């Protein structure tokens, strides 16, 4: 049975080109991951705050390298696109930003991010989120981007608001964190809205 509408973005929209390097305000660069980032990723996941909001734990640099190997292949599958967020001058890893749960046909994706302990409170997550949002809307043609975070994660709520993501509602008891089930705030931006 044919659909009454066509796909917002056709298959191959992302994978037909290499993953781009994106500039962000304030001297940040969003670049594809490198295996050499493994020590910094492992170190970032030793921070107890990461364990509060993220389910993954890194037991070794080799394990972090394995994650990165997986992240590098995700671009071709067009379901997840992940960037290392780094200082443009020093290349110091400051965090990660990603488009997850990509549905090209619907022009839809979810934004995810984290920052290293040293980068927190410096606007890194906001600038990285703004840069990937601008790219997704203006260069690729996504229609809607969503951002979910635990309702009690006030820092993520501030990031979402500063990056222009409107709070649309609360998904009750929607995500299991190590300390139990959390309500999740759903923020979104719609292209040209």
mmCIF file of C-alpha atoms in Angstrom:
data_model
loop_
_atom_site.group_PDB
_atom_site.id
_atom_site.type_symbol
_atom_site.label_atom_id
_atom_site.label_comp_id
_atom_site.label_asym_id
_atom_site.label_seq_id
_atom_site.Cartn_x
_atom_site.Cartn_y
_atom_site.Cartn_z
ATOM 1 C CA UNK A 1 0.000 0.000 0.000
ATOM 2 C CA UNK A 2 1.566 3.364 -0.946
ATOM 3 C CA UNK A 3 1.958 6.170 1.584
ATOM 4 C CA UNK A 4 0.072 9.438 1.122
ATOM 5 C CA UNK A 5 3.231 11.462 1.908
ATOM 6 C CA UNK A 6 6.815 11.089 0.804
ATOM 7 C CA UNK A 7 9.833 10.683 3.034
ATOM 8 C CA UNK A 8 11.114 13.908 4.554
ATOM 9 C CA UNK A 9 14.686 12.664 4.043
ATOM 10 C CA UNK A 10 15.528 9.736 1.755
ATOM 11 C CA UNK A 11 17.861 6.866 2.684
ATOM 12 C CA UNK A 12 21.464 7.858 2.070
ATOM 13 C CA UNK A 13 20.936 11.454 3.202
ATOM 14 C CA UNK A 14 23.710 11.054 5.781
ATOM 15 C CA UNK A 15 25.747 8.075 4.600
ATOM 16 C CA UNK A 16 26.333 9.283 1.038
ATOM 17 C CA UNK A 17 28.922 11.734 2.441
ATOM 18 C CA UNK A 18 31.579 11.445 5.146
ATOM 19 C CA UNK A 19 30.573 12.659 8.586
ATOM 20 C CA UNK A 20 31.307 16.396 8.672
ATOM 21 C CA UNK A 21 33.361 18.428 11.093
ATOM 22 C CA UNK A 22 31.180 21.230 12.505
ATOM 23 C CA UNK A 23 32.324 24.506 14.013
ATOM 24 C CA UNK A 24 30.582 25.748 17.145
ATOM 25 C CA UNK A 25 30.734 29.139 18.818
ATOM 26 C CA UNK A 26 33.384 29.891 21.386
ATOM 27 C CA UNK A 27 36.204 27.910 19.826
ATOM 28 C CA UNK A 28 34.595 24.477 19.798
ATOM 29 C CA UNK A 29 34.752 21.871 17.065
ATOM 30 C CA UNK A 30 32.453 18.874 16.623
ATOM 31 C CA UNK A 31 34.442 16.148 14.896
ATOM 32 C CA UNK A 32 34.163 12.424 14.265
ATOM 33 C CA UNK A 33 35.551 10.292 17.059
ATOM 34 C CA UNK A 34 39.087 8.909 16.942
ATOM 35 C CA UNK A 35 40.446 5.814 18.666
ATOM 36 C CA UNK A 36 42.992 8.156 20.281
ATOM 37 C CA UNK A 37 40.067 9.673 22.250
ATOM 38 C CA UNK A 38 39.710 6.471 24.302
ATOM 39 C CA UNK A 39 41.779 7.603 27.336
ATOM 40 C CA UNK A 40 39.769 10.839 27.596
ATOM 41 C CA UNK A 41 36.448 9.003 27.218
ATOM 42 C CA UNK A 42 37.473 6.478 29.879
ATOM 43 C CA UNK A 43 38.468 9.325 32.205
ATOM 44 C CA UNK A 44 35.177 11.166 31.593
ATOM 45 C CA UNK A 45 33.229 8.078 32.651
ATOM 46 C CA UNK A 46 35.076 7.840 35.962
ATOM 47 C CA UNK A 47 33.175 10.938 37.120
ATOM 48 C CA UNK A 48 30.341 9.994 39.546
ATOM 49 C CA UNK A 49 28.038 12.596 37.941
ATOM 50 C CA UNK A 50 28.257 10.698 34.640
ATOM 51 C CA UNK A 51 26.990 7.599 36.441
ATOM 52 C CA UNK A 52 24.016 9.536 37.750
ATOM 53 C CA UNK A 53 22.669 10.380 34.272
ATOM 54 C CA UNK A 54 24.257 7.810 31.937
ATOM 55 C CA UNK A 55 23.906 4.051 32.075
ATOM 56 C CA UNK A 56 27.315 3.194 30.637
ATOM 57 C CA UNK A 57 30.431 2.732 32.743
ATOM 58 C CA UNK A 58 33.938 2.403 31.377
ATOM 59 C CA UNK A 59 36.069 -0.232 33.052
ATOM 60 C CA UNK A 60 39.155 0.372 30.924
ATOM 61 C CA UNK A 61 40.644 2.412 28.117
ATOM 62 C CA UNK A 62 40.301 -0.673 25.909
ATOM 63 C CA UNK A 63 36.571 -0.753 26.606
ATOM 64 C CA UNK A 64 36.293 2.950 25.724
ATOM 65 C CA UNK A 65 38.205 2.235 22.492
ATOM 66 C CA UNK A 66 35.634 -0.457 21.705
ATOM 67 C CA UNK A 67 32.812 2.059 22.173
ATOM 68 C CA UNK A 68 34.547 4.465 19.804
ATOM 69 C CA UNK A 69 34.970 1.739 17.177
ATOM 70 C CA UNK A 70 31.204 1.233 17.340
ATOM 71 C CA UNK A 71 30.501 4.974 17.225
ATOM 72 C CA UNK A 72 32.599 5.274 14.064
ATOM 73 C CA UNK A 73 30.395 2.765 12.208
ATOM 74 C CA UNK A 74 27.056 4.295 13.214
ATOM 75 C CA UNK A 75 27.138 7.051 10.595
ATOM 76 C CA UNK A 76 26.736 4.508 7.788
ATOM 77 C CA UNK A 77 23.638 3.018 9.449
ATOM 78 C CA UNK A 78 21.948 6.452 9.625
ATOM 79 C CA UNK A 79 20.334 5.732 13.010
ATOM 80 C CA UNK A 80 22.920 7.504 15.196
ATOM 81 C CA UNK A 81 25.424 10.267 14.446
ATOM 82 C CA UNK A 82 27.932 11.085 17.189
ATOM 83 C CA UNK A 83 30.541 13.802 17.431
ATOM 84 C CA UNK A 84 33.390 14.410 19.843
ATOM 85 C CA UNK A 85 33.193 17.969 21.148
ATOM 86 C CA UNK A 86 36.700 19.392 21.429
ATOM 87 C CA UNK A 87 38.542 22.642 21.928
ATOM 88 C CA UNK A 88 39.402 23.844 18.415
ATOM 89 C CA UNK A 89 42.879 25.015 19.484
ATOM 90 C CA UNK A 90 44.101 22.206 21.761
ATOM 91 C CA UNK A 91 41.816 19.356 20.586
ATOM 92 C CA UNK A 92 41.108 18.610 24.270
ATOM 93 C CA UNK A 93 37.988 16.448 24.539
ATOM 94 C CA UNK A 94 35.205 18.394 26.259
ATOM 95 C CA UNK A 95 32.214 16.159 25.595
ATOM 96 C CA UNK A 96 29.958 14.466 23.092
ATOM 97 C CA UNK A 97 26.880 15.468 21.122
ATOM 98 C CA UNK A 98 24.744 13.091 19.085
ATOM 99 C CA UNK A 99 21.664 12.661 16.995
ATOM 100 C CA UNK A 100 20.069 9.422 18.169
ATOM 101 C CA UNK A 101 17.002 7.443 17.122
ATOM 102 C CA UNK A 102 17.189 9.030 13.680
ATOM 103 C CA UNK A 103 14.148 8.389 11.473
ATOM 104 C CA UNK A 104 15.029 9.934 8.123
ATOM 105 C CA UNK A 105 11.606 9.280 6.592
ATOM 106 C CA UNK A 106 10.011 11.394 9.336
ATOM 107 C CA UNK A 107 12.823 13.982 9.490
ATOM 108 C CA UNK A 108 13.123 13.230 13.216
ATOM 109 C CA UNK A 109 16.000 12.665 15.659
ATOM 110 C CA UNK A 110 16.810 13.016 19.366
ATOM 111 C CA UNK A 111 19.710 15.089 20.654
ATOM 112 C CA UNK A 112 21.991 13.631 23.304
ATOM 113 C CA UNK A 113 25.060 15.113 24.958
ATOM 114 C CA UNK A 114 27.486 14.888 27.830
ATOM 115 C CA UNK A 115 30.426 16.977 28.956
ATOM 116 C CA UNK A 116 33.594 16.187 30.846
ATOM 117 C CA UNK A 117 33.867 17.410 34.433
ATOM 118 C CA UNK A 118 36.364 20.086 33.363
ATOM 119 C CA UNK A 119 33.950 21.434 30.725
ATOM 120 C CA UNK A 120 30.851 21.737 32.914
ATOM 121 C CA UNK A 121 29.432 25.177 33.536
ATOM 122 C CA UNK A 122 31.205 26.673 30.505
ATOM 123 C CA UNK A 123 28.328 26.475 28.001
ATOM 124 C CA UNK A 124 29.911 23.604 26.054
ATOM 125 C CA UNK A 125 26.733 21.492 25.893
ATOM 126 C CA UNK A 126 24.636 24.492 24.804
ATOM 127 C CA UNK A 127 27.062 25.501 22.026
ATOM 128 C CA UNK A 128 27.494 21.928 20.790
ATOM 129 C CA UNK A 129 23.722 21.337 20.809
ATOM 130 C CA UNK A 130 23.133 24.603 18.939
ATOM 131 C CA UNK A 131 25.753 23.706 16.307
ATOM 132 C CA UNK A 132 24.395 20.222 15.599
ATOM 133 C CA UNK A 133 20.825 21.583 15.576
ATOM 134 C CA UNK A 134 21.739 24.277 13.047
ATOM 135 C CA UNK A 135 23.466 21.676 10.840
ATOM 136 C CA UNK A 136 20.546 19.214 11.102
ATOM 137 C CA UNK A 137 17.945 21.812 10.147
ATOM 138 C CA UNK A 138 19.783 24.015 7.666
ATOM 139 C CA UNK A 139 22.142 21.636 5.896
ATOM 140 C CA UNK A 140 20.349 18.289 6.117
ATOM 141 C CA UNK A 141 16.658 19.216 6.317
ATOM 142 C CA UNK A 142 15.435 17.519 9.494
ATOM 143 C CA UNK A 143 11.952 18.662 10.513
ATOM 144 C CA UNK A 144 11.944 17.997 14.278
ATOM 145 C CA UNK A 145 14.584 17.420 16.943
ATOM 146 C CA UNK A 146 13.719 16.197 20.430
ATOM 147 C CA UNK A 147 15.732 16.361 23.632
ATOM 148 C CA UNK A 148 14.921 14.202 26.658
ATOM 149 C CA UNK A 149 16.458 14.440 30.119
ATOM 150 C CA UNK A 150 15.624 13.354 33.644
ATOM 151 C CA UNK A 151 13.240 15.873 35.145
ATOM 152 C CA UNK A 152 15.485 16.354 38.179
ATOM 153 C CA UNK A 153 18.526 17.072 35.989
ATOM 154 C CA UNK A 154 18.293 20.859 36.219
ATOM 155 C CA UNK A 155 21.548 21.414 34.303
ATOM 156 C CA UNK A 156 20.191 19.553 31.258
ATOM 157 C CA UNK A 157 16.966 21.507 31.482
ATOM 158 C CA UNK A 158 18.981 24.749 31.312
ATOM 159 C CA UNK A 159 20.951 23.424 28.304
ATOM 160 C CA UNK A 160 17.720 22.575 26.477
ATOM 161 C CA UNK A 161 16.171 25.992 27.148
ATOM 162 C CA UNK A 162 19.326 27.930 26.194
ATOM 163 C CA UNK A 163 19.585 25.929 22.951
ATOM 164 C CA UNK A 164 16.008 26.897 22.058
ATOM 165 C CA UNK A 165 14.293 23.576 22.824
ATOM 166 C CA UNK A 166 10.770 24.193 24.139
ATOM 167 C CA UNK A 167 9.517 22.057 27.027
ATOM 168 C CA UNK A 168 6.547 20.118 25.628
ATOM 169 C CA UNK A 169 5.735 17.873 28.551
ATOM 170 C CA UNK A 170 6.750 15.157 30.986
ATOM 171 C CA UNK A 171 7.008 11.469 30.202
ATOM 172 C CA UNK A 172 6.159 9.877 33.534
ATOM 173 C CA UNK A 173 8.429 7.131 34.883
ATOM 174 C CA UNK A 174 10.012 6.785 31.436
ATOM 175 C CA UNK A 175 13.682 5.980 32.084
ATOM 176 C CA UNK A 176 15.410 3.669 34.528
ATOM 177 C CA UNK A 177 18.486 5.266 36.095
ATOM 178 C CA UNK A 178 20.698 3.528 38.684
ATOM 179 C CA UNK A 179 18.639 5.151 41.467
ATOM 180 C CA UNK A 180 15.267 4.125 40.010
ATOM 181 C CA UNK A 181 12.658 5.285 37.506
ATOM 182 C CA UNK A 182 12.701 8.938 36.473
ATOM 183 C CA UNK A 183 10.179 11.203 34.842
ATOM 184 C CA UNK A 184 11.687 12.651 31.665
ATOM 185 C CA UNK A 185 11.255 16.167 30.340
ATOM 186 C CA UNK A 186 10.544 16.261 26.605
ATOM 187 C CA UNK A 187 11.862 19.357 24.831
ATOM 188 C CA UNK A 188 11.737 19.897 21.060
ATOM 189 C CA UNK A 189 12.566 22.238 18.236
ATOM 190 C CA UNK A 190 10.807 22.251 14.889
ATOM 191 C CA UNK A 191 12.506 23.649 11.809
ATOM 192 C CA UNK A 192 11.254 27.143 10.989
ATOM 193 C CA UNK A 193 8.994 27.217 14.023
#
